[in-house]
Short mmCIF file of C-alpha atoms in Angstrom, two decimals:
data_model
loop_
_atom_site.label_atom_id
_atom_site.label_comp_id
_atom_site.label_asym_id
_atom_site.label_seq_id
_atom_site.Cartn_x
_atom_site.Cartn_y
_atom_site.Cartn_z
CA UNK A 223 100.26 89.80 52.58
CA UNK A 224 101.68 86.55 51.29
CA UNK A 225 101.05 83.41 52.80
CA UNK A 226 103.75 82.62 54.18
CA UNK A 227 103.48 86.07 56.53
CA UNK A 228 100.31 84.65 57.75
CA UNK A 229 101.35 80.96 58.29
CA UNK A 230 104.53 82.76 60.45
CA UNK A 231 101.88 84.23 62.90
CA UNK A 232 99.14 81.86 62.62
CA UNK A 233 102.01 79.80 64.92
CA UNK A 234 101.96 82.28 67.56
CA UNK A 235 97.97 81.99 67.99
CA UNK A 236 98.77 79.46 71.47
CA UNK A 237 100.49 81.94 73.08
CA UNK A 238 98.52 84.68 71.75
CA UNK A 239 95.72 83.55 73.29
CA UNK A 240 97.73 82.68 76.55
CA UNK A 241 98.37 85.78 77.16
CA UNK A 242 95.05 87.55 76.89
CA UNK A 243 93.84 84.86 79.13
CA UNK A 244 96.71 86.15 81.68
CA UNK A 245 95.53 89.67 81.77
CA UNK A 246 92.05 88.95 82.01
CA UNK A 247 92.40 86.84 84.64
CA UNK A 248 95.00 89.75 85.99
CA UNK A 249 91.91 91.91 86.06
CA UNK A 250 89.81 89.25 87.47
CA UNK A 251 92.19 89.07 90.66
CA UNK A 252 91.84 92.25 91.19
CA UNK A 253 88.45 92.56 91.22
CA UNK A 254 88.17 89.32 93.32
CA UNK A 255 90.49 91.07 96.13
CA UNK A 256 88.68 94.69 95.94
CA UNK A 257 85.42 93.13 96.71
CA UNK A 258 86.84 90.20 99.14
CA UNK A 259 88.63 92.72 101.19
CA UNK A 260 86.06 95.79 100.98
CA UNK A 261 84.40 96.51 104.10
CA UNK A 262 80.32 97.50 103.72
CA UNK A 263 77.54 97.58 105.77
CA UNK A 264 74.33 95.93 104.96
CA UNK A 265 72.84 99.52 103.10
CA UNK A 266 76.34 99.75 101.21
CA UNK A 267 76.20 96.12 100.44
CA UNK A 268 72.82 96.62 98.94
CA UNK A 269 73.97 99.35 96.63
CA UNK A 270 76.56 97.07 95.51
CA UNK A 271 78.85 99.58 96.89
CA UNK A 272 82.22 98.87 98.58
CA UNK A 273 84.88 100.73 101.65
CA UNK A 274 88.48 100.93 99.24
CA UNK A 275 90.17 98.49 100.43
CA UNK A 276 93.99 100.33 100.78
CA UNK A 277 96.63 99.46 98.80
CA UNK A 278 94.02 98.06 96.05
CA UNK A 279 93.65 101.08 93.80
CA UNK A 280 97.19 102.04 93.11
CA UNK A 281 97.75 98.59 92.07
CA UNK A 282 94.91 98.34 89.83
CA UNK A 283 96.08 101.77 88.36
CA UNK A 284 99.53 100.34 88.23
CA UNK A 285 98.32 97.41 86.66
CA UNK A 286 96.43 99.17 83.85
CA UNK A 287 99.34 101.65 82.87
CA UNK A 288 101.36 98.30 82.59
CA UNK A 289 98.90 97.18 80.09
CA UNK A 290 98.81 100.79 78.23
CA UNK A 291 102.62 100.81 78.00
CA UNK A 292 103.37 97.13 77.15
CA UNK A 293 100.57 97.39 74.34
CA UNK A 294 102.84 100.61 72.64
CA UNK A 295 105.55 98.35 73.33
CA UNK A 296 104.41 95.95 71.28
CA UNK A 297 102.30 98.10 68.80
CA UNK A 298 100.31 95.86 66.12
CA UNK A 299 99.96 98.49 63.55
CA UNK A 300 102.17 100.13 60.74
CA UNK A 301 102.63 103.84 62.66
CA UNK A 302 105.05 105.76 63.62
CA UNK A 303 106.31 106.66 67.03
CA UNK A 304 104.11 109.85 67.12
CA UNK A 305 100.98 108.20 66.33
CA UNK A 306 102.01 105.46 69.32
CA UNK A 307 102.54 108.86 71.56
CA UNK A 308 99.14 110.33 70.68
CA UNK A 309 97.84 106.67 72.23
CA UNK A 310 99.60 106.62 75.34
CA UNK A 311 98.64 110.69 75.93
CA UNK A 312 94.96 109.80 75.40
CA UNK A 313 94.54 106.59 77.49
CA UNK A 314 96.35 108.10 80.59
CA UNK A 315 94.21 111.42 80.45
CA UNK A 316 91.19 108.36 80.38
CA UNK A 317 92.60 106.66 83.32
CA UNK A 318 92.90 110.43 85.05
CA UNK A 319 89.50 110.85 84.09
CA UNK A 320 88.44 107.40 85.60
CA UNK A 321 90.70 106.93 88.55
CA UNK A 322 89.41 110.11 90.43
CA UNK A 323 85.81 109.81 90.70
CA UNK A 324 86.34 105.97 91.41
CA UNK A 325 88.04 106.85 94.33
CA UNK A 326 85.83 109.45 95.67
CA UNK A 327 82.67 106.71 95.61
CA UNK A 328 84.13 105.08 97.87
CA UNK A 329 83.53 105.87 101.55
CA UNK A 330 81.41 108.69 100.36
CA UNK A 331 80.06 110.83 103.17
CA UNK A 332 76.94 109.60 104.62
CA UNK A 333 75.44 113.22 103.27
CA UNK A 334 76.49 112.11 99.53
CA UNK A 335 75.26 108.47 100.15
CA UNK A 336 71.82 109.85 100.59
CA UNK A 337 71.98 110.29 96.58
CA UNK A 338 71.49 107.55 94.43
CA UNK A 339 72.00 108.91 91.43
CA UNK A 340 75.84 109.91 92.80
CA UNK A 341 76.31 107.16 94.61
CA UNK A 342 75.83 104.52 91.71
CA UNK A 343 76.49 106.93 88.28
CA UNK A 344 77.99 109.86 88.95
CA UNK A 345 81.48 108.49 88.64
CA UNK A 346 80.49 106.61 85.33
CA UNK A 347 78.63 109.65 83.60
CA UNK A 348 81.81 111.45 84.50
CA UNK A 349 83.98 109.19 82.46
CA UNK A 350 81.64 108.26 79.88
CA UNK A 351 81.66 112.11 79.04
CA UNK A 352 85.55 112.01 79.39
CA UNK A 353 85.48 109.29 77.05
CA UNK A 354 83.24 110.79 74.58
CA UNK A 355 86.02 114.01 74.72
CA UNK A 356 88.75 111.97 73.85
CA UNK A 357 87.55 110.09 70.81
CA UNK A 358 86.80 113.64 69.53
CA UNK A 359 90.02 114.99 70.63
CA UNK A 360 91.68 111.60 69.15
CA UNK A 361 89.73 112.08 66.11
CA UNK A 362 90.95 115.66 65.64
CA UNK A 363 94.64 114.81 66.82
CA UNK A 364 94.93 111.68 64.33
CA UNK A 365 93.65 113.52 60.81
CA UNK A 366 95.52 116.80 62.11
CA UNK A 367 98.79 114.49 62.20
CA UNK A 368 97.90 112.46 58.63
CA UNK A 369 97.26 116.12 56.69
CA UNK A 370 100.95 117.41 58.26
CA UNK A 371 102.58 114.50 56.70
CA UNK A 372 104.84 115.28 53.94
CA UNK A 373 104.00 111.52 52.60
CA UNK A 374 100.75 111.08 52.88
CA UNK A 375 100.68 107.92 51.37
CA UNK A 376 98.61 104.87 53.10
CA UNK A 377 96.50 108.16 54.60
CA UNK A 378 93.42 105.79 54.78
CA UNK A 379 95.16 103.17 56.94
CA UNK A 380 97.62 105.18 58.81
CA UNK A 381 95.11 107.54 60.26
CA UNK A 382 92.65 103.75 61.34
CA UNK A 383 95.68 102.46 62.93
CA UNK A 384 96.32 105.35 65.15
CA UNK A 385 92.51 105.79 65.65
CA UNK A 386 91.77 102.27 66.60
CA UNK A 387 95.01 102.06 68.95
CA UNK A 388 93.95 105.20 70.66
CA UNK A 389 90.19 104.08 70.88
CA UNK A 390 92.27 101.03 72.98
CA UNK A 391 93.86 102.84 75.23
CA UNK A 392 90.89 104.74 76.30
CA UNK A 393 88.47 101.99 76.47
CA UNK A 394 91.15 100.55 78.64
CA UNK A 395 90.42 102.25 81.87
CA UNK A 396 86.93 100.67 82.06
CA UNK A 397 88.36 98.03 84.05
CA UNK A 398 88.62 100.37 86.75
CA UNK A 399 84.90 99.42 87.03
CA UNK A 400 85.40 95.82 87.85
CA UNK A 401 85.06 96.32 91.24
CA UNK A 402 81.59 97.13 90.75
CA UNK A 403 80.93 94.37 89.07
CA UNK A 404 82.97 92.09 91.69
CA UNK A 405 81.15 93.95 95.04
CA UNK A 406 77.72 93.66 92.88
CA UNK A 407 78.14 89.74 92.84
CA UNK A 408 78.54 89.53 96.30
CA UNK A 409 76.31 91.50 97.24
CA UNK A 410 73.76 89.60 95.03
CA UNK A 411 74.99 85.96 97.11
CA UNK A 412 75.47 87.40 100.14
CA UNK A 413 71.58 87.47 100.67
CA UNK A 414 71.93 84.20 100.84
CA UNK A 415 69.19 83.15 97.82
CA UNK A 416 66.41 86.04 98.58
CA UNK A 417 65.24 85.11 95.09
CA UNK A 418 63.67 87.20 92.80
CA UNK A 419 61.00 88.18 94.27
CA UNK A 420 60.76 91.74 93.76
CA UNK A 421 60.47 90.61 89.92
CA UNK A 422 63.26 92.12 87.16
CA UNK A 423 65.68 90.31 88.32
CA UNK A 424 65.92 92.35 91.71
CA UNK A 425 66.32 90.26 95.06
CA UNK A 426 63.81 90.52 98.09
CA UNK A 427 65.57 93.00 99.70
CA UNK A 428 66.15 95.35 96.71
CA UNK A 429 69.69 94.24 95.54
CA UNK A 430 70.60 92.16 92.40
CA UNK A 431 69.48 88.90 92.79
CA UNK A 432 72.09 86.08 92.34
CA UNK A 433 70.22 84.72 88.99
CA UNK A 434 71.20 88.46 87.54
CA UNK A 435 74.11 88.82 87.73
CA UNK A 436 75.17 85.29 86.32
CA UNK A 437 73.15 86.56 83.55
CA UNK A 438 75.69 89.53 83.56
CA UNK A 439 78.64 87.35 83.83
CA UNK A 440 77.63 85.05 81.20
CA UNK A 441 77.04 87.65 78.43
CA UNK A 442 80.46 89.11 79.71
CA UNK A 443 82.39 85.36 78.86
CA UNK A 444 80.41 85.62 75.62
CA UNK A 445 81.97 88.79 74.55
CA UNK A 446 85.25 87.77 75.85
CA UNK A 447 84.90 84.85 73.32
CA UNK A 448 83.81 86.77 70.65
CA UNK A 449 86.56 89.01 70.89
CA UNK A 450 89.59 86.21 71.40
CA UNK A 451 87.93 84.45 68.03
CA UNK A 452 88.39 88.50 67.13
CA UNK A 453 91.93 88.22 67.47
CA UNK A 454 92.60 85.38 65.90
CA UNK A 455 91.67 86.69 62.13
CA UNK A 456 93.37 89.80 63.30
CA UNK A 457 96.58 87.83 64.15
CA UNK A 458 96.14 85.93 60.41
CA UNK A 459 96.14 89.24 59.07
CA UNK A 460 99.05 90.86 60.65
CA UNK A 461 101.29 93.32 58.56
CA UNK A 462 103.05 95.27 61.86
CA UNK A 463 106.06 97.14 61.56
CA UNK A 464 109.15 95.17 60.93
CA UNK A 465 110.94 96.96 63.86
CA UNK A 466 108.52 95.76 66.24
CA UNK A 467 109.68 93.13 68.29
CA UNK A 468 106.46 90.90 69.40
CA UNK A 469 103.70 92.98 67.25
CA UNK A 470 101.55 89.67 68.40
CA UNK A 471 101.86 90.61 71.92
CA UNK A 472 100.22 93.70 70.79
CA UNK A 473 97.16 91.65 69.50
CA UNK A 474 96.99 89.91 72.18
CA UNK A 475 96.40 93.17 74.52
CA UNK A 476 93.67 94.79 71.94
CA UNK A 477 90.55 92.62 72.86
CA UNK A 478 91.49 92.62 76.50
CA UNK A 479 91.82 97.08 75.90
CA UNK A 480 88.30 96.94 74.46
CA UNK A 481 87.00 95.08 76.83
CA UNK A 482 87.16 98.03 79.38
CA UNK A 483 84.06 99.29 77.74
CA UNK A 484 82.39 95.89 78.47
CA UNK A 485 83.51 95.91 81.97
CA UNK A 486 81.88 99.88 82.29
CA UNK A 487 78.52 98.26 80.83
CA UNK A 488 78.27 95.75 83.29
CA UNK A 489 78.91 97.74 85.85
CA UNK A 490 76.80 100.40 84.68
CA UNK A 491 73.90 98.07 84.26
CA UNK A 492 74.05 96.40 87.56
CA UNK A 493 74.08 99.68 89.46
CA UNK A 494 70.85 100.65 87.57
CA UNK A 495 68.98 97.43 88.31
#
């Protein structure tokens, strides 16, 4: 890549980063309503478990489908349109695979609520096996695609581009588990400073105690960081299609895409605690 190809995006770092900051903080909204507007008793609460509030979901679905599509939009990579096709098939069967079982935790039945293990992982081990699927599938898919091309120059770095932008989209639908993260913090204040009492990092009365889960937030915002300081090299070393309009917008949504599986591990984590 010549220089002057890099000093052409290194000018659209700003904005770059402006937007990435806008989605996160996108997600963080709607994690911020789920759990303001969620309606749980004082067992629920404990759990870290939420009522849906209505209308939240569908938005939140809405929202990440926005972010799946505007990503191909906008694709970062040298790939052709099937490759951006086998991406967009593979992170809406992961937001399929998500979206179901987070709706069905909850307002569980009372019966199902008696199970922890349910009640706080069955919807992730669900996904996290769905997610496992698809990289294999993706894996599979992508080299299948590379070995039918006639041209099969560039194999090496066709077949990474459509591999990481699939591995994207499917990491995407991790911020589905937001909300968990979002009802686990206040849950964790609402006890109004227990403390840590029960030791671990558990409050008095068997929740996560508020020193927790700023832990959790914290090494969330470092990621985050890492990542954006990600995205800037990757924007310095940008060599997109020349048909794509704003291949930088595309950059902007990867880190934000990966961070779904950051999002799951913090959830994850705080419902084992």
């Amino acid at each position: 890549m010549s220089e002057d190809s890099k000093t052409a995006w290194s000018t659209k770092r700003g904005v770059m980063l402006g937007v990435q900051v806008g989605v996160y903080l996108l997600f963080a909204v709607f994690g911020g309503i789920w759990a303001g507007l969620s309606v749980s008793g004082a067992d629920a609460a404990a759990r870290g478990v939420a009522a849906l509030p209505s209308g939240v979901a569908p938005a939140l679905i809405a929202a990440i489908l926005l972010v799946l599509f505007w990503f191909h939009a906008n694709w970062p990579f040298r790939a052709t349109m099937v490759d951006r096709a086998i991406g967009v098939i593979v992170g809406i069967l992961s937001v399929l695979a998500v979206s179901s079982p987070l709706m069905s935790i909850y307002g569980i039945s009372d019966e199902l609520a008696g199970d922890p293990l349910k009640l706080r992982t069955y919807p992730m081990a669900r996904w996290a096996a769905a997610v496992a699927g698809l990289l294999v599938l993706l894996t599979i898919v992508s080299f299948a695609r590379q070995m039918a091309r006639e041209n099969r120059s560039h194999l090496i770095r066709a077949l990474s581009h459509c591999v990481t932008g699939g591995a994207a989209s499917i990491s995407l639908a991790g911020w589905f588990y937001l909300p968990y993260v979002a009802v686990a913090g206040r849950a964790a204040f609402s006890t109004g400073g227990a403390g840590d009492s029960a030791g671990g990092g558990v409050s008095a009365n068997g929740g996560v105690s508020p020193a927790m889960f700023i832990g959790v937030v914290v090494a969330m915002a470092l990621f985050a960081v890492i990542l954006a300081v990600a995205s800037v090299w990757w924007l310095d070393e940008l060599d997109p299609d020349p048909k794509t309009r704003s291949p930088w917008i595309g950059v902007a949504l990867l880190p934000v895409m990966f961070y779904g599986l950051v999002v799951f591990a913090a959830a994850l984590f705080l419902q084992l605690v």
